[in-house]
Structures are given as C-alpha cells and as structure tokens.
Tab-separated table of C-alpha atoms in Angstrom:
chain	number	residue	atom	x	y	z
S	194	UNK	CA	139.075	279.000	182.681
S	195	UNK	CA	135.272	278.949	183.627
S	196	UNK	CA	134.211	281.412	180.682
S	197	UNK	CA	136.135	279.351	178.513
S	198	UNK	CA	134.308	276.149	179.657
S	199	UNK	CA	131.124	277.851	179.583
S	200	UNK	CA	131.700	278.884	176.091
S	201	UNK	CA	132.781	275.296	175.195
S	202	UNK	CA	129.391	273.760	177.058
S	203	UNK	CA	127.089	276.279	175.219
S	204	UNK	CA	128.655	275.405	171.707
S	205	UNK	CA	128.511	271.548	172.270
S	206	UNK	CA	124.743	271.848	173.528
S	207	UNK	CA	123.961	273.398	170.023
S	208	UNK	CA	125.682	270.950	167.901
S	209	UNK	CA	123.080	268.341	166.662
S	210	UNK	CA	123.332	265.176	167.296
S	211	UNK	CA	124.660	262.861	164.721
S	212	UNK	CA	121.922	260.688	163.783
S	213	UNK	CA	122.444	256.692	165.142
S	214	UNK	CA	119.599	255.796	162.829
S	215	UNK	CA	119.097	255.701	159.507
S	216	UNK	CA	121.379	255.341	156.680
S	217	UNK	CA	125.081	254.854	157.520
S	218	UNK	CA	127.577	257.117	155.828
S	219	UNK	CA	131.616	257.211	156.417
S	220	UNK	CA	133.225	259.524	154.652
S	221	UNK	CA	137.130	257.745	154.276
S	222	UNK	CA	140.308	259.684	155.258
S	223	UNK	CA	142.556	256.768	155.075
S	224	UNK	CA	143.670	253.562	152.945
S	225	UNK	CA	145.673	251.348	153.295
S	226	UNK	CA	146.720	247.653	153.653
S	227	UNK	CA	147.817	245.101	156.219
S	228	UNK	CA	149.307	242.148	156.009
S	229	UNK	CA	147.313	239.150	156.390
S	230	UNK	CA	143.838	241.257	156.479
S	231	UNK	CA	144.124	243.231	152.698
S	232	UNK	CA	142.457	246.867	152.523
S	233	UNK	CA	141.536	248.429	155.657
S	234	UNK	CA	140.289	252.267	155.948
S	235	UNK	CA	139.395	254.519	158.470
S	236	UNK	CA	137.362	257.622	159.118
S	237	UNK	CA	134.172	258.975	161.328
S	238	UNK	CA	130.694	257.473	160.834
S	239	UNK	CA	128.586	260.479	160.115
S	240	UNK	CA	125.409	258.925	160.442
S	241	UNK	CA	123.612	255.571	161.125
S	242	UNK	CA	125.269	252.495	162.043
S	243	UNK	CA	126.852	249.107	160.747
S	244	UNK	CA	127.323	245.583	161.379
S	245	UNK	CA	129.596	242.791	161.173
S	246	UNK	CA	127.810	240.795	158.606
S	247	UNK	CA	126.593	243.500	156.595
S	248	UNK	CA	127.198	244.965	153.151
S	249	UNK	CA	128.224	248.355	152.368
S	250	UNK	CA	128.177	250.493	148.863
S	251	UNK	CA	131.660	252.214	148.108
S	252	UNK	CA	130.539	255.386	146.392
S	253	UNK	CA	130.908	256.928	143.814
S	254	UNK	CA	132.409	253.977	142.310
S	255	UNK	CA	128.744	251.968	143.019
S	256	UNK	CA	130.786	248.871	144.135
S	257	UNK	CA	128.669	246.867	146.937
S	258	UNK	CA	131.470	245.309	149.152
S	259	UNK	CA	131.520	242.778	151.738
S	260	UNK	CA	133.039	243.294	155.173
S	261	UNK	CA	135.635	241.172	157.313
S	262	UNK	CA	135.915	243.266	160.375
S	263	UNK	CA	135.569	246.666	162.498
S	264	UNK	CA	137.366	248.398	164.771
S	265	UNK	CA	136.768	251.303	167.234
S	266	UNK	CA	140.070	252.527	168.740
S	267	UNK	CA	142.140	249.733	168.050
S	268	UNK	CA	139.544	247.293	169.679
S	269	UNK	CA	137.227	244.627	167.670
S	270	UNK	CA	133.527	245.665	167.406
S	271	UNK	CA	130.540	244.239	166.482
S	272	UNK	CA	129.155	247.379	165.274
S	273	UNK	CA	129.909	251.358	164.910
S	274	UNK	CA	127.583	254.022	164.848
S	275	UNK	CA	127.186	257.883	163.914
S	276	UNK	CA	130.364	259.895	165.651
S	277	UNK	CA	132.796	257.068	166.541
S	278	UNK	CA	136.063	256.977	164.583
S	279	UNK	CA	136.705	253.600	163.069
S	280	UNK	CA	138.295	250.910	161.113
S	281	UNK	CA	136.825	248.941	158.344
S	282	UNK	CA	138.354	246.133	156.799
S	283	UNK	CA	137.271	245.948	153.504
S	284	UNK	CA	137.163	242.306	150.935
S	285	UNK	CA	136.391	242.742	146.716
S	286	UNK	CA	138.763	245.656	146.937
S	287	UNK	CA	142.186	246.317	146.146
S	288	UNK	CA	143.629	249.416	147.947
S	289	UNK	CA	144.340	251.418	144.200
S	290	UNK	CA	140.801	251.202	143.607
S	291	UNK	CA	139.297	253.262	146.622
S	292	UNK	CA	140.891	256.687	147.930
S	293	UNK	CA	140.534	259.409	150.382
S	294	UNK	CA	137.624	261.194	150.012
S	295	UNK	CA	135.500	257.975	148.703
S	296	UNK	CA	132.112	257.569	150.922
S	297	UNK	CA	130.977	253.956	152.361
S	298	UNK	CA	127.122	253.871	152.787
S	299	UNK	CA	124.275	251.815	152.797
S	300	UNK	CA	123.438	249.917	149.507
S	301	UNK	CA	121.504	251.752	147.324
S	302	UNK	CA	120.572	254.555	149.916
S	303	UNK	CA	122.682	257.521	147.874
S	304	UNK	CA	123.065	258.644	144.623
S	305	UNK	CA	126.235	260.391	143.343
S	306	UNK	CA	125.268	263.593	141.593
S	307	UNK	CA	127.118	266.258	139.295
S	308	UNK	CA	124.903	269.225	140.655
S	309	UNK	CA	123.913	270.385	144.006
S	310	UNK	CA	121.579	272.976	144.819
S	311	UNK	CA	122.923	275.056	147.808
S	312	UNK	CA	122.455	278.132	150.413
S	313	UNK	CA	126.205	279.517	150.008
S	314	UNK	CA	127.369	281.591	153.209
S	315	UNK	CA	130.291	283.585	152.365
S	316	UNK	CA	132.433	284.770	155.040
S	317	UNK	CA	132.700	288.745	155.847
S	318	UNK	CA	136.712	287.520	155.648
S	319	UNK	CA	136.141	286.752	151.916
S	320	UNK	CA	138.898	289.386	149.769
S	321	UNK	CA	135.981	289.862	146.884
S	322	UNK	CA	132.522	289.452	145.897
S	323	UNK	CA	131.510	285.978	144.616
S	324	UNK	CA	131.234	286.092	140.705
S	325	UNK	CA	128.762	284.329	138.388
S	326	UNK	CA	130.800	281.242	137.537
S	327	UNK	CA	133.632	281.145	139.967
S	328	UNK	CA	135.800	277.900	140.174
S	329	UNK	CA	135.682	276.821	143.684
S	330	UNK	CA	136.952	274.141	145.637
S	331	UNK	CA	134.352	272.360	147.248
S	332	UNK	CA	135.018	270.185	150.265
S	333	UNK	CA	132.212	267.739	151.627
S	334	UNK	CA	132.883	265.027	154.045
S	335	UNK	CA	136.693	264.166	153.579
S	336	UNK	CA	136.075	264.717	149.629
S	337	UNK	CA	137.426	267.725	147.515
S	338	UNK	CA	135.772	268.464	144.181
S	339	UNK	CA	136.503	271.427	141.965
S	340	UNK	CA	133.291	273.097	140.659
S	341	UNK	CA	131.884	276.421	138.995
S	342	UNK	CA	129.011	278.201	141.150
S	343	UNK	CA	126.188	279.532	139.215
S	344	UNK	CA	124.169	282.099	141.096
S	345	UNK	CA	120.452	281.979	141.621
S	346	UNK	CA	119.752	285.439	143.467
S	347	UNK	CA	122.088	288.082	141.664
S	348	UNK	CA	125.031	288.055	139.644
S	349	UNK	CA	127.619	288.858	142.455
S	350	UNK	CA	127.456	287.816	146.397
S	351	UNK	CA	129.436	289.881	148.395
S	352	UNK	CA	131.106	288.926	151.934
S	353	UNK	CA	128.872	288.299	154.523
S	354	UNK	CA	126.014	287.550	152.424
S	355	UNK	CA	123.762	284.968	151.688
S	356	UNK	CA	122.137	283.588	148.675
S	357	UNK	CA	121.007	280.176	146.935
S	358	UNK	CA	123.216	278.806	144.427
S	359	UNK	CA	123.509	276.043	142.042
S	360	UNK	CA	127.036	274.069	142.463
S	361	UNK	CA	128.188	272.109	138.939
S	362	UNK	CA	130.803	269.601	140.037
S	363	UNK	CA	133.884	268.566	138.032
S	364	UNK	CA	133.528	264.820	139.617
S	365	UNK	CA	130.717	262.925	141.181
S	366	UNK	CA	129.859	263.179	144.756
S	367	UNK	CA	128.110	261.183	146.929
S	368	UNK	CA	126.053	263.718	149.069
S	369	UNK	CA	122.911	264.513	150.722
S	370	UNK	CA	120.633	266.641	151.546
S	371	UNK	CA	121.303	269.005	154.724
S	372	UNK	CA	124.519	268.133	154.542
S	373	UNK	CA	127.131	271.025	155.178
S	374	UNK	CA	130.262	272.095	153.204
S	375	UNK	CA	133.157	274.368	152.824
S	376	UNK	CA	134.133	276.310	149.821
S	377	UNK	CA	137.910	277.395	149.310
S	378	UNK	CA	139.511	279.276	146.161
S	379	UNK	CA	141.132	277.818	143.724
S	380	UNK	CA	143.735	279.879	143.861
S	381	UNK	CA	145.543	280.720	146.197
S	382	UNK	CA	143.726	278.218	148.403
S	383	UNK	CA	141.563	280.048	151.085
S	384	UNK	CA	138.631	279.305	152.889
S	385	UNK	CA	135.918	281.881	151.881
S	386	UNK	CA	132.679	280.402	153.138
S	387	UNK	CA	130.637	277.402	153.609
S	388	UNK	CA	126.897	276.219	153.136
S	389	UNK	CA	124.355	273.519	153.321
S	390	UNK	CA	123.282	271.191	150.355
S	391	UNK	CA	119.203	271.650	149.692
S	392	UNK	CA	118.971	269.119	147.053
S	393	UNK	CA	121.654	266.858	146.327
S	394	UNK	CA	120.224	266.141	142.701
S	395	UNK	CA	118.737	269.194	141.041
S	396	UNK	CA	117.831	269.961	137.292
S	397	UNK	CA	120.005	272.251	135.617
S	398	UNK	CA	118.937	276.004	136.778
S	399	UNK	CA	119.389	279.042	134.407
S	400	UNK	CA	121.350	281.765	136.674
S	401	UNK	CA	118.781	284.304	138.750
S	402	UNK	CA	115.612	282.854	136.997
S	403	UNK	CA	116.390	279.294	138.804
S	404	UNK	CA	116.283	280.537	142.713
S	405	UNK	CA	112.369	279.959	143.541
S	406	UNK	CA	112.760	276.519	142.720
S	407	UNK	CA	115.170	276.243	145.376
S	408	UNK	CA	113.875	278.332	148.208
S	409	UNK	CA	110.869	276.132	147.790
S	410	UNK	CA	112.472	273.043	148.113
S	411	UNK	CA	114.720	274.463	150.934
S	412	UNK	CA	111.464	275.106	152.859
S	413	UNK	CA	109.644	271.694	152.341
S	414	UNK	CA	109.264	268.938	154.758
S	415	UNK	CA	110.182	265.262	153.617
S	416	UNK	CA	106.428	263.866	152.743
S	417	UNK	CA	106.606	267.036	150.598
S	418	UNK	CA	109.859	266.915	148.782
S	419	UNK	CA	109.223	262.932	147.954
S	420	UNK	CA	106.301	263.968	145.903
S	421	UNK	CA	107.722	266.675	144.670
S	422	UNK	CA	110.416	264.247	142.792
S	423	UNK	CA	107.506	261.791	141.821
S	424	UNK	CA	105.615	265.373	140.415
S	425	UNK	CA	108.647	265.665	138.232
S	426	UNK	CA	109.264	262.228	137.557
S	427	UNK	CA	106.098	262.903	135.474
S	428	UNK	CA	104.072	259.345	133.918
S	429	UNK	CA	108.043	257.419	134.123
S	430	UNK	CA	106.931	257.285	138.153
S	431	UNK	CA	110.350	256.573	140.329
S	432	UNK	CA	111.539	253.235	141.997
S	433	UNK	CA	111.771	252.829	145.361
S	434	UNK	CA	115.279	252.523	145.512
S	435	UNK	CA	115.886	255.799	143.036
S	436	UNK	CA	113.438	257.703	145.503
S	437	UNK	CA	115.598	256.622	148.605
S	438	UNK	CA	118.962	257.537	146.842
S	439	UNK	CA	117.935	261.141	145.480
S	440	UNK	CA	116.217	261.831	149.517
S	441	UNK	CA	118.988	259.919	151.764
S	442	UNK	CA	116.430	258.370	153.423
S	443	UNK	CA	116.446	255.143	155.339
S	444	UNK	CA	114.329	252.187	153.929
S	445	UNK	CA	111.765	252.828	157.434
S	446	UNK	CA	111.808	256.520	156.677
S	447	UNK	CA	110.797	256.449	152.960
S	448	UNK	CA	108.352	253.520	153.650
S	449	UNK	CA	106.259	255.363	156.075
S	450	UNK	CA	106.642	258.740	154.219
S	451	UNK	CA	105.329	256.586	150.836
S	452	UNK	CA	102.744	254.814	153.026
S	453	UNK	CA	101.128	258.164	154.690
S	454	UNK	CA	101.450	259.491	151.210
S	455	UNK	CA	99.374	256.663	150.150
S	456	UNK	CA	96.669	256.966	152.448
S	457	UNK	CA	96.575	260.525	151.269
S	458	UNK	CA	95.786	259.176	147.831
S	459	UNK	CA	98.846	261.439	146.782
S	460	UNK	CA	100.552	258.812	145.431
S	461	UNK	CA	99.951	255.479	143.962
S	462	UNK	CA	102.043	252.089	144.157
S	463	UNK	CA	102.863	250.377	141.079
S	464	UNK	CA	104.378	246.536	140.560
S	465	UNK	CA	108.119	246.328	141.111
S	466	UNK	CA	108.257	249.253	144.038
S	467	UNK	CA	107.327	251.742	141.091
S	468	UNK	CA	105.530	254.872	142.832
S	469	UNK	CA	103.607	257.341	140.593
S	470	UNK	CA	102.257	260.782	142.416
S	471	UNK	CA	98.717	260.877	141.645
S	472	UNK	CA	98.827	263.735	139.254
S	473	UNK	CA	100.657	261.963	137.042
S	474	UNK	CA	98.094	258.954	136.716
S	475	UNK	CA	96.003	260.842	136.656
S	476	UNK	CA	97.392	262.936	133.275
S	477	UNK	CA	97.451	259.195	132.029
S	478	UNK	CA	93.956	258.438	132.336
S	479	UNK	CA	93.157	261.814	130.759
S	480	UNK	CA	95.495	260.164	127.711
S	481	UNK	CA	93.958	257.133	127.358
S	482	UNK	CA	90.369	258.736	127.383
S	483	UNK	CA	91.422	260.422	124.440
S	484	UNK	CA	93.096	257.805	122.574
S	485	UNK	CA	89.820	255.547	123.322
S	486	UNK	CA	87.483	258.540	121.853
S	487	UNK	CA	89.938	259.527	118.756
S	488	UNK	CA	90.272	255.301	117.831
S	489	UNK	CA	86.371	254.721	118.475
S	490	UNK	CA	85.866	257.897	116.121
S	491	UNK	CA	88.390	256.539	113.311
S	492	UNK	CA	86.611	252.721	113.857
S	493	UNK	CA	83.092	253.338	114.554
S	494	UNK	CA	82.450	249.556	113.696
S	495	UNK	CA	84.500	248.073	116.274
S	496	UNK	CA	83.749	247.622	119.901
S	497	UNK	CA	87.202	247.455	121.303
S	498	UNK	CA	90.617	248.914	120.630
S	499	UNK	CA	93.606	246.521	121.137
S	500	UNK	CA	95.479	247.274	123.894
S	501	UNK	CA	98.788	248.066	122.001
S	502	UNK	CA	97.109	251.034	120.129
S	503	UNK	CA	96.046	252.786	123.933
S	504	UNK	CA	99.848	251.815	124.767
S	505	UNK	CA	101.318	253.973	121.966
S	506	UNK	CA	98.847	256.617	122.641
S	507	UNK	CA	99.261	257.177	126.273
S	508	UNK	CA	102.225	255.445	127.351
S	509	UNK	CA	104.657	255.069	124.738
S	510	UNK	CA	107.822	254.810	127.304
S	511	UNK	CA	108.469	251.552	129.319
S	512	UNK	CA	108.630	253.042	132.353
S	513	UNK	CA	105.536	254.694	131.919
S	514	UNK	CA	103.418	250.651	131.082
S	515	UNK	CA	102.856	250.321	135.020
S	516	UNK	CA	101.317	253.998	135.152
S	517	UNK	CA	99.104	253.192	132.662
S	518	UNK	CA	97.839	250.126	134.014
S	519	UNK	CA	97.168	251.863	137.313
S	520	UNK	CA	94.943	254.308	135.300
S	521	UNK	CA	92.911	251.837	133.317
S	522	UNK	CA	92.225	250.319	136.652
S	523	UNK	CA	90.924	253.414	137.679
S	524	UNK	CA	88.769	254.298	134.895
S	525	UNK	CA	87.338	250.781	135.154
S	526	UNK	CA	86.784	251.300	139.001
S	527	UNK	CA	85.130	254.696	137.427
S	528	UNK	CA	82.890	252.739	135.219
S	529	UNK	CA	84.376	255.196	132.326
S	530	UNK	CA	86.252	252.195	130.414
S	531	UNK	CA	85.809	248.802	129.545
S	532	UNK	CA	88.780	246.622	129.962
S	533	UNK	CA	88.881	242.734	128.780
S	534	UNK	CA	92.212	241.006	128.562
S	535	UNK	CA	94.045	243.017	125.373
S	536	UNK	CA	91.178	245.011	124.857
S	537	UNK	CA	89.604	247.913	126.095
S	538	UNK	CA	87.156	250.470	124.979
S	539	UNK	CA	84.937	253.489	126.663
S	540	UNK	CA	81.861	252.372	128.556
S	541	UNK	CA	79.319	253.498	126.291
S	542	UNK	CA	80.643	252.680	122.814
S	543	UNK	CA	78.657	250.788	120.641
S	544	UNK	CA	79.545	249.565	117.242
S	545	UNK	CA	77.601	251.921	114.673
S	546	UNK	CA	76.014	249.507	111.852
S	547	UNK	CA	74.571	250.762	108.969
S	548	UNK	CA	73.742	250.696	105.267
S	549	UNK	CA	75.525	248.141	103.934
S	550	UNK	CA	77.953	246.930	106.672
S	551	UNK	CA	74.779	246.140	108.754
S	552	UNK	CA	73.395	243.927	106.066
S	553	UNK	CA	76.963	242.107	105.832
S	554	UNK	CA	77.447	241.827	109.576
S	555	UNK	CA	74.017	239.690	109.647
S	556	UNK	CA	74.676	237.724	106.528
S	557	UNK	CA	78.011	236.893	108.361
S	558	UNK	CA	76.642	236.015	111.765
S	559	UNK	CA	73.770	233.864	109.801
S	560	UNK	CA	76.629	231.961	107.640
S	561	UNK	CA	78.247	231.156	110.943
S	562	UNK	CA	75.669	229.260	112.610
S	563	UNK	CA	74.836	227.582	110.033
S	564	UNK	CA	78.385	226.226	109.951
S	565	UNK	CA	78.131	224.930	113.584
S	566	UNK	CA	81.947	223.526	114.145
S	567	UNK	CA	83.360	223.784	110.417
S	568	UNK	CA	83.547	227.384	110.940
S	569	UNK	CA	84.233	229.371	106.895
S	570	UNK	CA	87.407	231.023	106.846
S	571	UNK	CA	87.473	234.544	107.071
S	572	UNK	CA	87.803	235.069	102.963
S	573	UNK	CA	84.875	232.761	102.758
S	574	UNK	CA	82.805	235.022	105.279
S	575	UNK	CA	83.964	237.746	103.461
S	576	UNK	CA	82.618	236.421	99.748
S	577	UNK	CA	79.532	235.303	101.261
S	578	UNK	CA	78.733	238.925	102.738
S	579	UNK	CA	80.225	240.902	99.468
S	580	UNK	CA	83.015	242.594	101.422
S	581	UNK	CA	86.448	242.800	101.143
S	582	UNK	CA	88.802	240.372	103.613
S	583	UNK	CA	90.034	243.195	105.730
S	584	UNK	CA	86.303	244.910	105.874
S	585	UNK	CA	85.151	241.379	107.033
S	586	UNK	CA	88.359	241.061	109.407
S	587	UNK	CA	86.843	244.424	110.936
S	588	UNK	CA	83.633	242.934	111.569
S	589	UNK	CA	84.614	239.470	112.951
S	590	UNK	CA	87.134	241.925	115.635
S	591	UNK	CA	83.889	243.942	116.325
C-alpha cells in the first residue's frame, strides 16, 4: 500500500496545474433539461473561470449565451473555476441545439478550425504502422471528430514513434494550442496513441515537405508565435479578437504580449484593434514609394497624386486601408512623402514646366488674377491659354 501511494503522489506532483486564469473552457458531457429552469449541462472546467452574470460562447456553433445559474456538486455557486465539475444552466438555448462534445468558452477567445497541426505519439501497443492518410478518430475534450492524418516527417510512423503531423477534421473543433488528445481507429475502435495540438489553425501542409513549419512553431514562445500570425497575415494585418481566437489567449495575455511587441517596434497598432507586424508596413511603404515615383513619372506636370490612385496601387484590399495609412504616416514622419488631405506626393517632386505648357500655365495664372472673384471657368482658362480642357484641368490640379 505505501509503493502504491508513493506512485500515486509522484504522478499527481507531475500533472500541471489546470490554469484558474485565463480563458475559461468546459468541454460538455451532458444535456439536458429541467423543469422550471430549461437547458442545463454539465462537465469539468478545463481552464479559467466564470461568473454568475457573465456571458459565455457555445462553440462551434458561435452562439454567445446568457447564463441563469451554476452549480458545483449539487450546491449554488457564484463562480467555477479550472478542475471543478459543474452545472451550467444555460438561457437562448433549446436542449436539440447543443450536444455532448460542444465546448462553452469565453466570447470570442477561440476559433473552431478544420486543421490542426500536431506531435502524434503512437503507442508501442499500436497493431501497424501509421499510414499516410489514415482515418482516425480523434477525441479532444469530451468531443469526437473523424479525420485523415497527413504525415509531415515520413510516409509511415511506426509504434512507439514520434513525428509531427497535420490532422484534417471531418467537423469543426473548438481547440487550442497545447492542448492534448487521443487518437482511436476507426475500425475496430482502439486506442493507438495520443498527442498535443501545436497550432490549432494551420495552413494546409503538403505531406513531408510541410514538417519545418511545424517544429518551428512547436518551439516558439507566445510573443513569437503572435507575430508569426501577423507575418502571415501579410498587409490584411489581424484584429484583436482574430489574434486572441487563433492563440487561446486571454484578453490580459494578448494585450501585454501586443504591448511588449509594440515597444519592440515589431508590430504596429492600427484603428479598430487592427495590428500589422512591422514587416508588413513596412512592404507597404515600399508600395506606395513606387506607385508615387511610377504616377509622378506618367504626370510630370502635377504636384500631387490623389489619394485613390496610391490606394489601388498599394492597398487595393479593405483590410489592407489601415496598413496603408500607418505607412504614409511613416514616410511623412520620414520626410520621404508629402501628405495633404486626399493628396500625397514624394518630398522632392516638382512639377516639370516647359515649352509650351509653361507658357500656358502663366497665361492661366495671369487670367486668374485678373478675374479677382468672377473666377473663368475651366474651358474659358483653357481657350485663353490654347490648350485643351483636360490639359488645362491638369494644370489647375497641379
């Protein structure tokens, strides 16, 4: 009996603690309904904590839900936290439209994905070697999910082995990163290994090529894999709330990552909690240097470019608008550009007049003075100076 409770006290000391802050995640093993209170369902709070009061995210049907009470062992609480079993009674849901297997979390803190990226441990019990393209079961949380596993580090991996794999789900799932999970055959149904989830929303990896991308992110820190997503997220820059759901990071967390990140000058903040990494604004300004030089080139006679042309040059996307003002602010801090209202143009750009547009331009700016408030329309400007309307549009813009 003593071995035994030795063995039992050295396992438990090198379990890890379930985290009591940060997000809060319950992964549901029961529904069902009571009379008088409506949809009620129960399972273990995996990490974080919540509230009477508060508002949870049913996932992965994205459904933001209200609560009306909790329950630890059969007693009202004002609040659970990570590793107590509970009780949640649930309002703006009926019982058919949430199941076992469903995840409650914060709002907005987790992103259901169709891929996972994954170190894949298969047991030394397994009856084969693990084929490109297998059909597993997958089970995470209280959730089961059929997938095919692509692997990143050979084409077979036999028992007892290790290797990095790409998982492509058959249904959404609502998972992070670090978190653990079993795989099972499809048939007959037997466990053959387990693993833990390196990034819960990869791109889609080609099989053997794809496995440095992993191992890389498997090795970085949390500073480092929130600018690796902005890297990738290229001149469209991430919200906040679409960097917190692909990291499962707690609003604190990703605020002080973003804000050392800042201070860094690794990343910069756009308008609306847009973030940019500051390779990526700084690819813009590169782009709008360009457009400025090609446009000043193509209209040597004008001393600004409209605003819309530098748009369609160097940031053609919506989501890419705030990036771009972020760079022209920079180039203007740079003295390299010249930005008025709609307008911009390169810091030393002149308008080249010559020959005959030089004689037009002063008959032009003579006729106009001598107008004083009844100011000639433009086609009158343009007979005056012998030049056609549009020419003498051109000049009256420059």
């Amino acid at each position: 009996m003593d071995r035994l409770l030795e063995a039992l006290a050295e396992i438990a000391a090198s379990v890890r603690m379930r985290p009591a802050a940060g997000i809060f995640r319950l992964p549901i093993d029961r529904v069902f309904t009571m009379k008088g209170a409506g949809t009620v369902i129960t399972g273990t709070v995996v990490s974080g904590s919540l509230k009477t009061g508060e508002k949870i995210e049913c996932l992965p049907q994205g459904k933001t839900l209200r609560l009306r009470g909790l329950q630890v062992h059969n007693q009202v609480v004002k609040k659970i936290a990570a590793g107590q079993r509970a009780a949640i009674n649930l309002a703006d849901i009926e019982k058919e439209d949430i199941h076992r297997g469903d995840m409650l979390a914060t709002p907005g803190s987790i992103s259901p994905t169709l891929m996972l990226d994954v170190r894949v441990n298969l047991s030394e019990r397994a009856p084969k070697p693990l084929a490109q393209r297998t059909r597993l079961r997958v089970h995470h949380g209280t959730k089961e999910v059929m997938a095919r596993i692509v692997l990143l580090e050979g084409e077979t991996l036999s028992p007892g082995e290790s290797a990095l794999c790409q998982l492509r789900l058959e249904a959404p799932l609502a998972a992070a990163a670090e978190d653990a999970f079993v795989l099972r055959t499809y048939s007959p149904m037997r466990v053959i290994g387990g693993g833990t989830i390196v990034d819960p929303h990869p791109p889609k990896r080609k099989k053997v090529a794809g496995a440095d991308g992993v191992a890389q992110r498997e090795s970085l820190p949390v500073n480092e894999v929130v600018l690796e997503l902005l890297d990738v997220s290229g001149a469209n820059g991430l919200e906040f709330k679409d960097i917190r759901a692909r990291c499962g990071l707690s609003v604190e967390e990703l605020r002080s990552c973003l804000d050392e990140l800042q201070v860094e000058g690794q990343v910069h903040a756009g308008r609306r909690e847009r973030w940019f990494g500051a390779n990526a604004v700084k690819d813009i300004e590169v782009k709008v240097v360009q457009a400025l030089a090609q446009f000043h080139r193509r209209e040597p006679l004008r001393a600004f470019v409209p605003l819309n042309l530098v748009i369609g040059a160097a940031a053609p996307a919506v989501e890419q608008r705030e990036g771009l003002r972020l760079a022209l602010e920079a180039l203007v801090r740079q003295g390299m550009v010249v930005s008025t209202g709609d307008r911009t143009r390169l810091a030393g750009h002149q308008p080249q007049w010559s020959g005959h547009f030089a004689t037009a331009r002063e008959k032009i700016l003579a006729e106009t003075l001598r107008s004083g408030l009844a100011v000639p329309s433009p086609a009158e400007l343009a007979a005056k100076a012998g030049l056609k309307e549009k020419d003498c549009q051109r000049v009256l813009e420059a």
